[in-house]
mmCIF file of C-alpha atoms and ligand atoms in Angstrom:
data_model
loop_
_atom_site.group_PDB
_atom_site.id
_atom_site.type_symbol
_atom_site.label_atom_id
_atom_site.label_comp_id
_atom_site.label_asym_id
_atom_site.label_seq_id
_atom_site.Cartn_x
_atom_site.Cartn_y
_atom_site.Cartn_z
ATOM 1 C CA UNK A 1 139.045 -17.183 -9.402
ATOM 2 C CA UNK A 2 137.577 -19.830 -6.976
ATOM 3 C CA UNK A 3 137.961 -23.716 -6.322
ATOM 4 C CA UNK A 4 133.925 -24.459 -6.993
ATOM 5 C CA UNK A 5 134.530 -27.644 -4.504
ATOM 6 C CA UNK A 6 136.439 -26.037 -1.902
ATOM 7 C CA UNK A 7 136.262 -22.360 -2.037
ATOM 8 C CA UNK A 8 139.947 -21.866 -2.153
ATOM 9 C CA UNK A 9 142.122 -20.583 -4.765
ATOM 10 C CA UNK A 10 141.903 -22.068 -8.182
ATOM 11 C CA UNK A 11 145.129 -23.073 -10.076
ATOM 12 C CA UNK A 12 143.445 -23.476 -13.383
ATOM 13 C CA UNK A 13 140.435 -22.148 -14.786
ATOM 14 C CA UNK A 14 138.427 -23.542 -17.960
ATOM 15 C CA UNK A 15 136.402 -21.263 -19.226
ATOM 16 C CA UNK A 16 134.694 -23.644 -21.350
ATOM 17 C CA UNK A 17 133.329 -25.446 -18.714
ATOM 18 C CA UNK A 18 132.737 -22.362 -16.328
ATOM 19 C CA UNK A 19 134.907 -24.315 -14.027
ATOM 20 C CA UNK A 20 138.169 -23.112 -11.672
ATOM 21 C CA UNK A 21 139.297 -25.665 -9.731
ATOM 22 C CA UNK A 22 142.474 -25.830 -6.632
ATOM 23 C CA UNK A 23 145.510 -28.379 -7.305
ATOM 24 C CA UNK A 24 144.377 -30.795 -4.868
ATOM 25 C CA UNK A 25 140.876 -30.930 -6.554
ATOM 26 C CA UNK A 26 142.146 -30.459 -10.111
ATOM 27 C CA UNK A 27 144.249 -33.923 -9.771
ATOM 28 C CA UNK A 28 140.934 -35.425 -8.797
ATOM 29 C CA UNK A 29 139.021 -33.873 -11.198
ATOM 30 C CA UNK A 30 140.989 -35.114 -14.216
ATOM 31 C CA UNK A 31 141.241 -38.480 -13.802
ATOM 32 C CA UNK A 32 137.231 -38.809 -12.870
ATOM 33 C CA UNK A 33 136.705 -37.194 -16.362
ATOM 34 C CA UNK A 34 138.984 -39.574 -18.020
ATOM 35 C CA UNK A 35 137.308 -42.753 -16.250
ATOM 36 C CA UNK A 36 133.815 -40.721 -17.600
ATOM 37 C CA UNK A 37 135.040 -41.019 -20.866
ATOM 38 C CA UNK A 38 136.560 -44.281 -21.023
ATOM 39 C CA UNK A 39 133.271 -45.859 -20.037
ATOM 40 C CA UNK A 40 131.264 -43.128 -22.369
ATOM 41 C CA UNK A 41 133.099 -44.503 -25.127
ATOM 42 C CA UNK A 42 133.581 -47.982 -23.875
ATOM 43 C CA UNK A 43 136.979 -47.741 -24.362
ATOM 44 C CA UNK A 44 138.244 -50.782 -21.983
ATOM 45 C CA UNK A 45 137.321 -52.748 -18.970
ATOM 46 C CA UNK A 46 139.610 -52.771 -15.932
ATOM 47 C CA UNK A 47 140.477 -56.326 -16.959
ATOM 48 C CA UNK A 48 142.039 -55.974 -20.264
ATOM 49 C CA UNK A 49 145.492 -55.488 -20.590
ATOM 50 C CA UNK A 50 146.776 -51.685 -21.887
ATOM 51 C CA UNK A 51 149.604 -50.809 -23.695
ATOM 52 C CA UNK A 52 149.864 -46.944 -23.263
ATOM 53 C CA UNK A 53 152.558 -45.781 -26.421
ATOM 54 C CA UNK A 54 154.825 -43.314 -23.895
ATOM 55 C CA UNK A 55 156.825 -40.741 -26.381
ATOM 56 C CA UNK A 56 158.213 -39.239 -23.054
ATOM 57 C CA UNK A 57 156.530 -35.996 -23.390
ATOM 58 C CA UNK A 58 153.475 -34.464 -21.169
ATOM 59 C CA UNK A 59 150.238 -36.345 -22.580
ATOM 60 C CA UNK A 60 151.406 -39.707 -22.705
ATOM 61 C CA UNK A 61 153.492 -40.090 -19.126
ATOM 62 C CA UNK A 62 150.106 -38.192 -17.738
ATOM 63 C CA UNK A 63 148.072 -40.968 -19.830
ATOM 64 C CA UNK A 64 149.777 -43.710 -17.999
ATOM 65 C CA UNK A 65 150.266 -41.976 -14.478
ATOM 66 C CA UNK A 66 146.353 -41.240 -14.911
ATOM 67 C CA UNK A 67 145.005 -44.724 -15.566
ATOM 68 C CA UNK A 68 147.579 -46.061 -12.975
ATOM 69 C CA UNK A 69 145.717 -44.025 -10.568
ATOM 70 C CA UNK A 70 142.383 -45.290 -11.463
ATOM 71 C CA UNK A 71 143.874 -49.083 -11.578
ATOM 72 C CA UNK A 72 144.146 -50.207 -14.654
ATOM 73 C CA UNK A 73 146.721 -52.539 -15.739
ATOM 74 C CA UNK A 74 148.593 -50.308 -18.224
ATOM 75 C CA UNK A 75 152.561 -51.187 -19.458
ATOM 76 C CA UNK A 76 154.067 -48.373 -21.765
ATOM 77 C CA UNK A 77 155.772 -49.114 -24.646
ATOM 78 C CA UNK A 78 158.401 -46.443 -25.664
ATOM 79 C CA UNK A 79 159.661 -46.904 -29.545
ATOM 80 C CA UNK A 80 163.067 -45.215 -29.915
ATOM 81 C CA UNK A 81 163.431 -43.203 -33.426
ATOM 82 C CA UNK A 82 167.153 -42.529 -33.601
ATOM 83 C CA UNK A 83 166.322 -39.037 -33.511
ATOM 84 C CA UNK A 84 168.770 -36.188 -32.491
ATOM 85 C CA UNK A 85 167.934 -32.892 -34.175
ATOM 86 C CA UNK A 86 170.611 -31.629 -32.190
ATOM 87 C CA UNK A 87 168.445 -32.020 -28.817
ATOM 88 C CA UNK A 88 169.081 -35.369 -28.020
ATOM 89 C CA UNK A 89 165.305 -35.856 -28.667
ATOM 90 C CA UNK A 90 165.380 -39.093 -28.780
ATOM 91 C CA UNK A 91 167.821 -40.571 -26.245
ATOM 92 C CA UNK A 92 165.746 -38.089 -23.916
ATOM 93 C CA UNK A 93 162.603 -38.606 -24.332
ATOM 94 C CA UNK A 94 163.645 -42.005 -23.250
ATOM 95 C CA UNK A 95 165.681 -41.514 -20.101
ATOM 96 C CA UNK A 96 162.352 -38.835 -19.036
ATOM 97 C CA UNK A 97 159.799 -42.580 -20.193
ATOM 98 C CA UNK A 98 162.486 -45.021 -17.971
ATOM 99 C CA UNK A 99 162.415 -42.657 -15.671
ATOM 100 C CA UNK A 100 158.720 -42.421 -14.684
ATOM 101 C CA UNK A 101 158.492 -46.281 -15.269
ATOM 102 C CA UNK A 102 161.357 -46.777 -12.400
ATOM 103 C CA UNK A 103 159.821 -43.480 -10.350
ATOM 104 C CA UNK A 104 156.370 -45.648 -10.277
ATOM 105 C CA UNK A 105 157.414 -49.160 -10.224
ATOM 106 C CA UNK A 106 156.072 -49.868 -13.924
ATOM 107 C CA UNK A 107 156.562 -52.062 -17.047
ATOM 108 C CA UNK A 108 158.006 -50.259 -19.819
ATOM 109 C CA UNK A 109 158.968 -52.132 -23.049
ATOM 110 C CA UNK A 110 161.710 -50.328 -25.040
ATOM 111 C CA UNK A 111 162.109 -51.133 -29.209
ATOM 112 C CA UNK A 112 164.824 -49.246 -31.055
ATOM 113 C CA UNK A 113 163.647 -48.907 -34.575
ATOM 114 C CA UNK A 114 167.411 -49.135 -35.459
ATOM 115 C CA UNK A 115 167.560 -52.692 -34.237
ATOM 116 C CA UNK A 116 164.072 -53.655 -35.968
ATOM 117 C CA UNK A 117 164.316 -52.123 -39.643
ATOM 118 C CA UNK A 118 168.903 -51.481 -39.441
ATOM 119 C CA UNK A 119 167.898 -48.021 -39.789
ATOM 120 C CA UNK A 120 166.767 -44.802 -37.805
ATOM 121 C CA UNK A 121 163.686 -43.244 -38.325
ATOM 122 C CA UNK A 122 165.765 -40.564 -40.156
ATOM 123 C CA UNK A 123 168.091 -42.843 -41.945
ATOM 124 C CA UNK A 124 164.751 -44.836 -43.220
ATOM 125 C CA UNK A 125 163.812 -41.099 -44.405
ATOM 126 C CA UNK A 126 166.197 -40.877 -46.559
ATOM 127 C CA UNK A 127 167.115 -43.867 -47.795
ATOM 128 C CA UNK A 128 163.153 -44.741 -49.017
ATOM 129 C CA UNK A 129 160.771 -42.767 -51.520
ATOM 130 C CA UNK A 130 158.292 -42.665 -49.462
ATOM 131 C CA UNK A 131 160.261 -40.300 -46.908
ATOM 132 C CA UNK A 132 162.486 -38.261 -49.284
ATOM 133 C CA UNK A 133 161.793 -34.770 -47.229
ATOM 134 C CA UNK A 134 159.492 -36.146 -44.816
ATOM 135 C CA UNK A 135 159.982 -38.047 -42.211
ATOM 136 C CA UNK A 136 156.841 -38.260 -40.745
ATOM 137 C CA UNK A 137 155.341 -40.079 -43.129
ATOM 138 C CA UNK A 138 158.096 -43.309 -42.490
ATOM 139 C CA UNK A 139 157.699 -42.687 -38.674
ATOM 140 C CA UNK A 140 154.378 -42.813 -38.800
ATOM 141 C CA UNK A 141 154.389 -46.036 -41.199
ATOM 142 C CA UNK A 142 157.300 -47.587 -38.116
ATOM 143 C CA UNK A 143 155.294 -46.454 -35.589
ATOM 144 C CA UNK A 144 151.643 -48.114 -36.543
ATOM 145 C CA UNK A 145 153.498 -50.995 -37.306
ATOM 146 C CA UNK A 146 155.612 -51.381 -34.317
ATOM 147 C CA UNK A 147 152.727 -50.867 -31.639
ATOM 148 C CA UNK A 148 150.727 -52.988 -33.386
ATOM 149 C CA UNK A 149 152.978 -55.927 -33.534
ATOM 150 C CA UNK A 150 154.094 -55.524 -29.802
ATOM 151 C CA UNK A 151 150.048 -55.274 -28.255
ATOM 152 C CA UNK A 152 149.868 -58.488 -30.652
ATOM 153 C CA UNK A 153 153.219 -60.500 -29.534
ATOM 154 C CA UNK A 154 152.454 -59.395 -26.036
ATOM 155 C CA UNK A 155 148.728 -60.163 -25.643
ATOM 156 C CA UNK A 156 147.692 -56.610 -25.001
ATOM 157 C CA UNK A 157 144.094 -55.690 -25.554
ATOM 158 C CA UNK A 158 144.485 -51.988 -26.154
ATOM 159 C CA UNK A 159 146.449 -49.357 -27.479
ATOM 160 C CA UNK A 160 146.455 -46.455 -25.575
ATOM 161 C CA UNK A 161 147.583 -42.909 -27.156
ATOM 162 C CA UNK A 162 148.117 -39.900 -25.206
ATOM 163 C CA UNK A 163 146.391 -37.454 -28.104
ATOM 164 C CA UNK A 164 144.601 -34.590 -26.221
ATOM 165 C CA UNK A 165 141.825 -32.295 -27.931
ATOM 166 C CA UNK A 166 143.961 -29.614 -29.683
ATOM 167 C CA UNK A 167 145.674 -32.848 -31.551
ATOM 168 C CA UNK A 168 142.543 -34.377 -32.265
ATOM 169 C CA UNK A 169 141.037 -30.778 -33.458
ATOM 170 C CA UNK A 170 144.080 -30.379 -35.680
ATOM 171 C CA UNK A 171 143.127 -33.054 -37.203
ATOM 172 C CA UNK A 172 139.975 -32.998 -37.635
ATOM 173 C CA UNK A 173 140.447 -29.216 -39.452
ATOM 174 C CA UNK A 174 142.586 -30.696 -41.508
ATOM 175 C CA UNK A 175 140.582 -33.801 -42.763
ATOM 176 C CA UNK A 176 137.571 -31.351 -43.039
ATOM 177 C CA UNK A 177 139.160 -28.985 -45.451
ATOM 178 C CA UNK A 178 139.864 -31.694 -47.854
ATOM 179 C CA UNK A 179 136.737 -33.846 -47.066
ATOM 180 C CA UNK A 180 138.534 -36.740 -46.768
ATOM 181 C CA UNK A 181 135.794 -38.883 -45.895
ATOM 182 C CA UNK A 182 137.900 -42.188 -45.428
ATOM 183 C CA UNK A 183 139.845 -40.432 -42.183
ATOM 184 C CA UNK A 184 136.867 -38.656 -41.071
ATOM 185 C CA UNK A 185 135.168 -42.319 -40.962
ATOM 186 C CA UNK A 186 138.260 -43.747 -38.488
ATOM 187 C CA UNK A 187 138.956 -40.750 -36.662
ATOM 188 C CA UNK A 188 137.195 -40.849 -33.083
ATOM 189 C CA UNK A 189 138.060 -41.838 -29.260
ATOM 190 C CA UNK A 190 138.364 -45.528 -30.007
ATOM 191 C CA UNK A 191 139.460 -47.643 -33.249
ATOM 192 C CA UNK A 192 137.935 -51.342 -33.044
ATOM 193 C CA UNK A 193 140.377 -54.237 -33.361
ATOM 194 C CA UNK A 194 139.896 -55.857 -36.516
ATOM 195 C CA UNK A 195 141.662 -59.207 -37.559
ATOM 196 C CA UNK A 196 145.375 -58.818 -36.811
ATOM 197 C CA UNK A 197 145.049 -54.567 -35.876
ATOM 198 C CA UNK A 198 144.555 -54.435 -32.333
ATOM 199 C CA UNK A 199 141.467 -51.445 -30.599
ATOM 200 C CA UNK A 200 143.022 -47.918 -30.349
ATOM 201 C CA UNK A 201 142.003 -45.698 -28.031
ATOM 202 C CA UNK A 202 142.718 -42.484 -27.130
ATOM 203 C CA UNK A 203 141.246 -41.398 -23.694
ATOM 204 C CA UNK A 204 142.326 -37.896 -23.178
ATOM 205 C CA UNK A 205 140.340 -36.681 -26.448
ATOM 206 C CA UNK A 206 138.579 -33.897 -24.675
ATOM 207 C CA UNK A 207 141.198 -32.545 -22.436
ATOM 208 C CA UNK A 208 142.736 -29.489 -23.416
ATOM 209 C CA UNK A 209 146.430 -29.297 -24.375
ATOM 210 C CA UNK A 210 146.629 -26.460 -21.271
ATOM 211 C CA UNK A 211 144.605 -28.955 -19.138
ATOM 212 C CA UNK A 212 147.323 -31.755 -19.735
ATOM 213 C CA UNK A 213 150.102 -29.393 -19.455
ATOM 214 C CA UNK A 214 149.096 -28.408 -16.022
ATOM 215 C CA UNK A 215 148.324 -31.908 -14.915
ATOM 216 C CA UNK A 216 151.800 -32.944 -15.491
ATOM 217 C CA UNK A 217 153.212 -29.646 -13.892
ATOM 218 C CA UNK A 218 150.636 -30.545 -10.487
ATOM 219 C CA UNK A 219 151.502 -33.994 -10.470
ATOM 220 C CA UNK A 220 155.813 -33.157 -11.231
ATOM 221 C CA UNK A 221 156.019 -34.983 -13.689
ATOM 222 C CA UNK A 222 159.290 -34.665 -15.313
ATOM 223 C CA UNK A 223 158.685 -34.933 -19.519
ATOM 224 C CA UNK A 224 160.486 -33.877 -22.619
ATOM 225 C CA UNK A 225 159.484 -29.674 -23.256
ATOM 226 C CA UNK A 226 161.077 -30.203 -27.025
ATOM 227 C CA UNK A 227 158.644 -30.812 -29.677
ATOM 228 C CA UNK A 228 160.161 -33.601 -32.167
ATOM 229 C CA UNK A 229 162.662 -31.507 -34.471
ATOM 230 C CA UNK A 230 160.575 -32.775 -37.205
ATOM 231 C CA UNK A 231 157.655 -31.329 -36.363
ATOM 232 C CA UNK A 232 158.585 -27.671 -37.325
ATOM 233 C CA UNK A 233 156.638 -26.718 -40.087
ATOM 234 C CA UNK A 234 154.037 -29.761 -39.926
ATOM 235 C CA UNK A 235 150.164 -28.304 -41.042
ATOM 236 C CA UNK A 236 149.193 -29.976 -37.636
ATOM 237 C CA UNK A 237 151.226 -26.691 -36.167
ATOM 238 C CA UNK A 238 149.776 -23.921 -38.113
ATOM 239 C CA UNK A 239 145.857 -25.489 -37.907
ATOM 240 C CA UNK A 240 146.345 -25.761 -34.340
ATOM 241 C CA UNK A 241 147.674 -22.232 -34.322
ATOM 242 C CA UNK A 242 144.603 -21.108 -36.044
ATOM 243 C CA UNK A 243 142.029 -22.917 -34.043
ATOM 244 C CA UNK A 244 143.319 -21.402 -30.895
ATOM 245 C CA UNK A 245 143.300 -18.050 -32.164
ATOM 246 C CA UNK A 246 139.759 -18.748 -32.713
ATOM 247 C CA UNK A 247 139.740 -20.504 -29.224
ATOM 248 C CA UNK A 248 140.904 -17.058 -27.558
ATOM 249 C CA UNK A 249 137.782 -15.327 -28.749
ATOM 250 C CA UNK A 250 134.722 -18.278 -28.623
ATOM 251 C CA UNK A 251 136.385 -20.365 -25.313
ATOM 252 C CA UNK A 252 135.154 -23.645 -26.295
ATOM 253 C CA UNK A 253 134.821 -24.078 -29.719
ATOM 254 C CA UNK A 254 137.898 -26.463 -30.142
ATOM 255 C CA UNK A 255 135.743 -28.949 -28.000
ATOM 256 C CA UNK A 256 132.268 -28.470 -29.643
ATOM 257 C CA UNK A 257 134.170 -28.434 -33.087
ATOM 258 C CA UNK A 258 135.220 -31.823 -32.014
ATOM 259 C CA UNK A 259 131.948 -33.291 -30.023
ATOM 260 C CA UNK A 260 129.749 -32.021 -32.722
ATOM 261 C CA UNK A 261 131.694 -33.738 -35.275
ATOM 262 C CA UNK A 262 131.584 -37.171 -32.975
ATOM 263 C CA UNK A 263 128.032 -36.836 -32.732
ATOM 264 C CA UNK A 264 127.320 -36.173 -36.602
ATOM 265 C CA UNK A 265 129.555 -39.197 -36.931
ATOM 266 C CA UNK A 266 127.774 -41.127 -34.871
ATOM 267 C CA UNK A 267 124.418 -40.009 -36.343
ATOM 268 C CA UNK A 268 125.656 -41.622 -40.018
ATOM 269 C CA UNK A 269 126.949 -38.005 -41.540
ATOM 270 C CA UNK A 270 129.917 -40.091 -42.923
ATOM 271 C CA UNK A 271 128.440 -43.909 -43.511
ATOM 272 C CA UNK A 272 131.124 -46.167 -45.485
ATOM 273 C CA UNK A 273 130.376 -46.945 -48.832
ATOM 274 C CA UNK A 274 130.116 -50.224 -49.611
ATOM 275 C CA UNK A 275 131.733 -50.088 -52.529
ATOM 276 C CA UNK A 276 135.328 -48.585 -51.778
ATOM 277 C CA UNK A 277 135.314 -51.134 -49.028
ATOM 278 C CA UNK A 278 139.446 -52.090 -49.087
ATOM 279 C CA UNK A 279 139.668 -55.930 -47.977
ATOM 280 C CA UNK A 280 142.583 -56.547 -46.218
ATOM 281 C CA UNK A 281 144.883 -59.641 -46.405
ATOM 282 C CA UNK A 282 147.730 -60.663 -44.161
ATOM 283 C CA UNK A 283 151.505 -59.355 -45.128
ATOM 284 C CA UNK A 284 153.129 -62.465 -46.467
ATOM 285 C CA UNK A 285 155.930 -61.733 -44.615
ATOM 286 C CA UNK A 286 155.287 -60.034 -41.012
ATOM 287 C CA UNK A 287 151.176 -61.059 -40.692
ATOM 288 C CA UNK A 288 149.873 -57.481 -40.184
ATOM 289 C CA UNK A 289 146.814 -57.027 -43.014
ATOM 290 C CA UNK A 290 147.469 -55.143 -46.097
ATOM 291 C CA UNK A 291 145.986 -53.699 -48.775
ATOM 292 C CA UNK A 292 148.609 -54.010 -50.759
ATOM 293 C CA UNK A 293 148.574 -56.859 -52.939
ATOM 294 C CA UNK A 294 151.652 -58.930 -51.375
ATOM 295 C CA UNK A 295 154.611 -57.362 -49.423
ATOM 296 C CA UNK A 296 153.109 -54.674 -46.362
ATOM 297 C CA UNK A 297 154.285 -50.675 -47.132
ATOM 298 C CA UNK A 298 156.409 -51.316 -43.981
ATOM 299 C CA UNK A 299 158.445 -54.688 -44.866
ATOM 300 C CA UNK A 300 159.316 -53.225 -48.164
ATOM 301 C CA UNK A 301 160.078 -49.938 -46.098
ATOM 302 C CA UNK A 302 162.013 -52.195 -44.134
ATOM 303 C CA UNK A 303 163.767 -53.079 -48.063
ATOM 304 C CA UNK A 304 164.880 -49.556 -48.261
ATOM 305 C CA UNK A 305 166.623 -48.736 -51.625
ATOM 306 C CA UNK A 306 163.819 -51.218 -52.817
ATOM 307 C CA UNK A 307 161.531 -50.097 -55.468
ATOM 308 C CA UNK A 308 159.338 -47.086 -54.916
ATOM 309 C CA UNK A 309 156.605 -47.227 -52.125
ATOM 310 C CA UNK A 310 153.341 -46.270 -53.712
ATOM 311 C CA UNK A 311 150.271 -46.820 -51.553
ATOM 312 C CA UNK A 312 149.641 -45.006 -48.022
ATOM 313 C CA UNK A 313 148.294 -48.292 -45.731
HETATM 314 S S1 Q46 B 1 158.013 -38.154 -33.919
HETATM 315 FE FE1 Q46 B 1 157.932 -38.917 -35.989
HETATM 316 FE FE2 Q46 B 1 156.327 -37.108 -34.917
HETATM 317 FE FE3 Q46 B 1 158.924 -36.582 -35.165
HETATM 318 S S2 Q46 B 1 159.333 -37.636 -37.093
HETATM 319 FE FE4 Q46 B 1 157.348 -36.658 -37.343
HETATM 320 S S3 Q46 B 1 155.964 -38.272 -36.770
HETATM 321 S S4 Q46 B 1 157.256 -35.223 -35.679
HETATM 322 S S5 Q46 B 1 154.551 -37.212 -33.706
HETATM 323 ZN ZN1 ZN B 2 139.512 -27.089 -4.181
HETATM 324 ZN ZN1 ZN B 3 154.580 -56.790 -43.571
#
């Protein structure tokens, strides 16, 4: 297969858009799509201040190298879990995230859960209800919660995630099997702020998980090639497994399973209803709105050993 801009040979090709493209032209290519898409979904203005959340893996150190590129004041934030799952995950995934930040000349704020909560993400797991066998659910809890306080201490206008299509796919298959309205209503490129939650956006969407892959090979960028040790066995794995089995035999339906979906969203298929409208109110004790009358599910996460966690914020 051929470069279509230059004729020479192509390094990738995606089928779905009937397009092979050379390196040189393919590390153009990318981040021109990405500024498309940041102003299709008015995602932010090259004056706001972005705090891209780096896990040290492929997306998110191509997510900050990419809108570095196109000059936009982005920082990264890495949050370090305390998790080792006999890889080192944790400790590096960081050293790869300081590592590009030194490599480029860039801001990169470090929080260690451990110092924050007095636990790691794992010891949290196990020492709470809410994460007896599952860990994701507490690191997901930690994680929310820490970005969000660290745009808002830090007077960032944005959170920036690194998820690519296949995550965002996942995701969608799985909120679509169970209709779960309420997630199908937030799920999309961008999150508005809302009092005390700062915007989240999420500007590689529509790349494939192949396309970011290769980005990060092109441009050498060195990232962690172990998934989280936690993640074997998530549903995210198997739907994603699924959709690209379907992928392999209709190239492109990952993306139009996701675009149609925006669109239908977009067009009112999932309007709120008024009356399951949550209101939020401030945590009494860390400011971040919760549902939950008093106490936020994360400062009485924070309480492990404390009474059972019951609601999902
Ligand atoms: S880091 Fe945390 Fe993920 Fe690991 S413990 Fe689960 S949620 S899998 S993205
Ligand atoms: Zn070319
Ligand atoms: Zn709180």
């Amino acid at each position: 297969m051929k470069c279509r801009k230059c004729g020479g040979k192509a390094v990738i090709n995606m089928p779905q858009h009937h397009l092979g493209l050379c390196k040189e032209h393919y590390l153009e290519w990318l981040p021109e799509q990405t500024e498309r898409f940041i102003k299709k979904y008015a995602m932010f203005k090259h004056s706001e201040r972005i705090l891209v959340a780096v896990s040290g893996g492929k997306d998110s150190l191509s997510l900050w190298d990419i809108l570095v590129r196109l000059g936009y004041q982005a920082d990264g934030l890495y949050l370090c879990l305390g998790i080792d799952g006999g890889v080192n995950y944790s400790s590096e995934s960081q050293r790869l995230s300081e590592q590009f930040a030194a490599q480029h000349g860039l801001t990169l704020h470090v929080v260690d859960v451990e110092q924050e909560t007095g636990k790691t993400i794992p010891q949290l797991a196990e020492a709470t209800n809410r994460g007896q066998g599952r860990p994701c659910s507490v690191c997901g809890l930690v994680k929310r919660h820490e970005m969000n306080r660290v745009a808002r201490d830090l007077g960032y206008d944005v959170l920036a995630t690194g998820h690519n299509l296949d995550d965002e796919a996942a995701v969608l298959f799985g909120n679509t099997l169970i209709w779960s309205g309420e997630y199908l209503l937030r799920q999309g490129p961008v999150l508005a702020e809302s009092p005390g939650l700062a915007r989240k956006v999420k500007p590689l969407c529509r790349f494939y998980e192949r396309e970011m892959a290769a980005y990060a090979l092109l441009r050498g960028i060195e990232y962690i090639y172990d998934e989280c040790p936690h993640a074997a066995g998530a549903k995210s794995i198997y739907y994603k497994e699924l959709l690209n089995q379907m992928e392999n035999e209709r190239p492109g339906v990952k993306l139009s399973f996701y675009l149609n979906f925006l669109e239908a969203r977009r067009s009112g298929l999932f309007a709120e209803r008024i009356d399951v409208q949550k209101e939020l109110l401030p945590c009494p004790t860390c400011g971040q709105p919760t549902s939950a009358p008093g106490e936020c599910a994360y400062c009485r996460l924070k309480k492990a050993g404390s009474p059972p966690i019951q609601e999902i914020d």
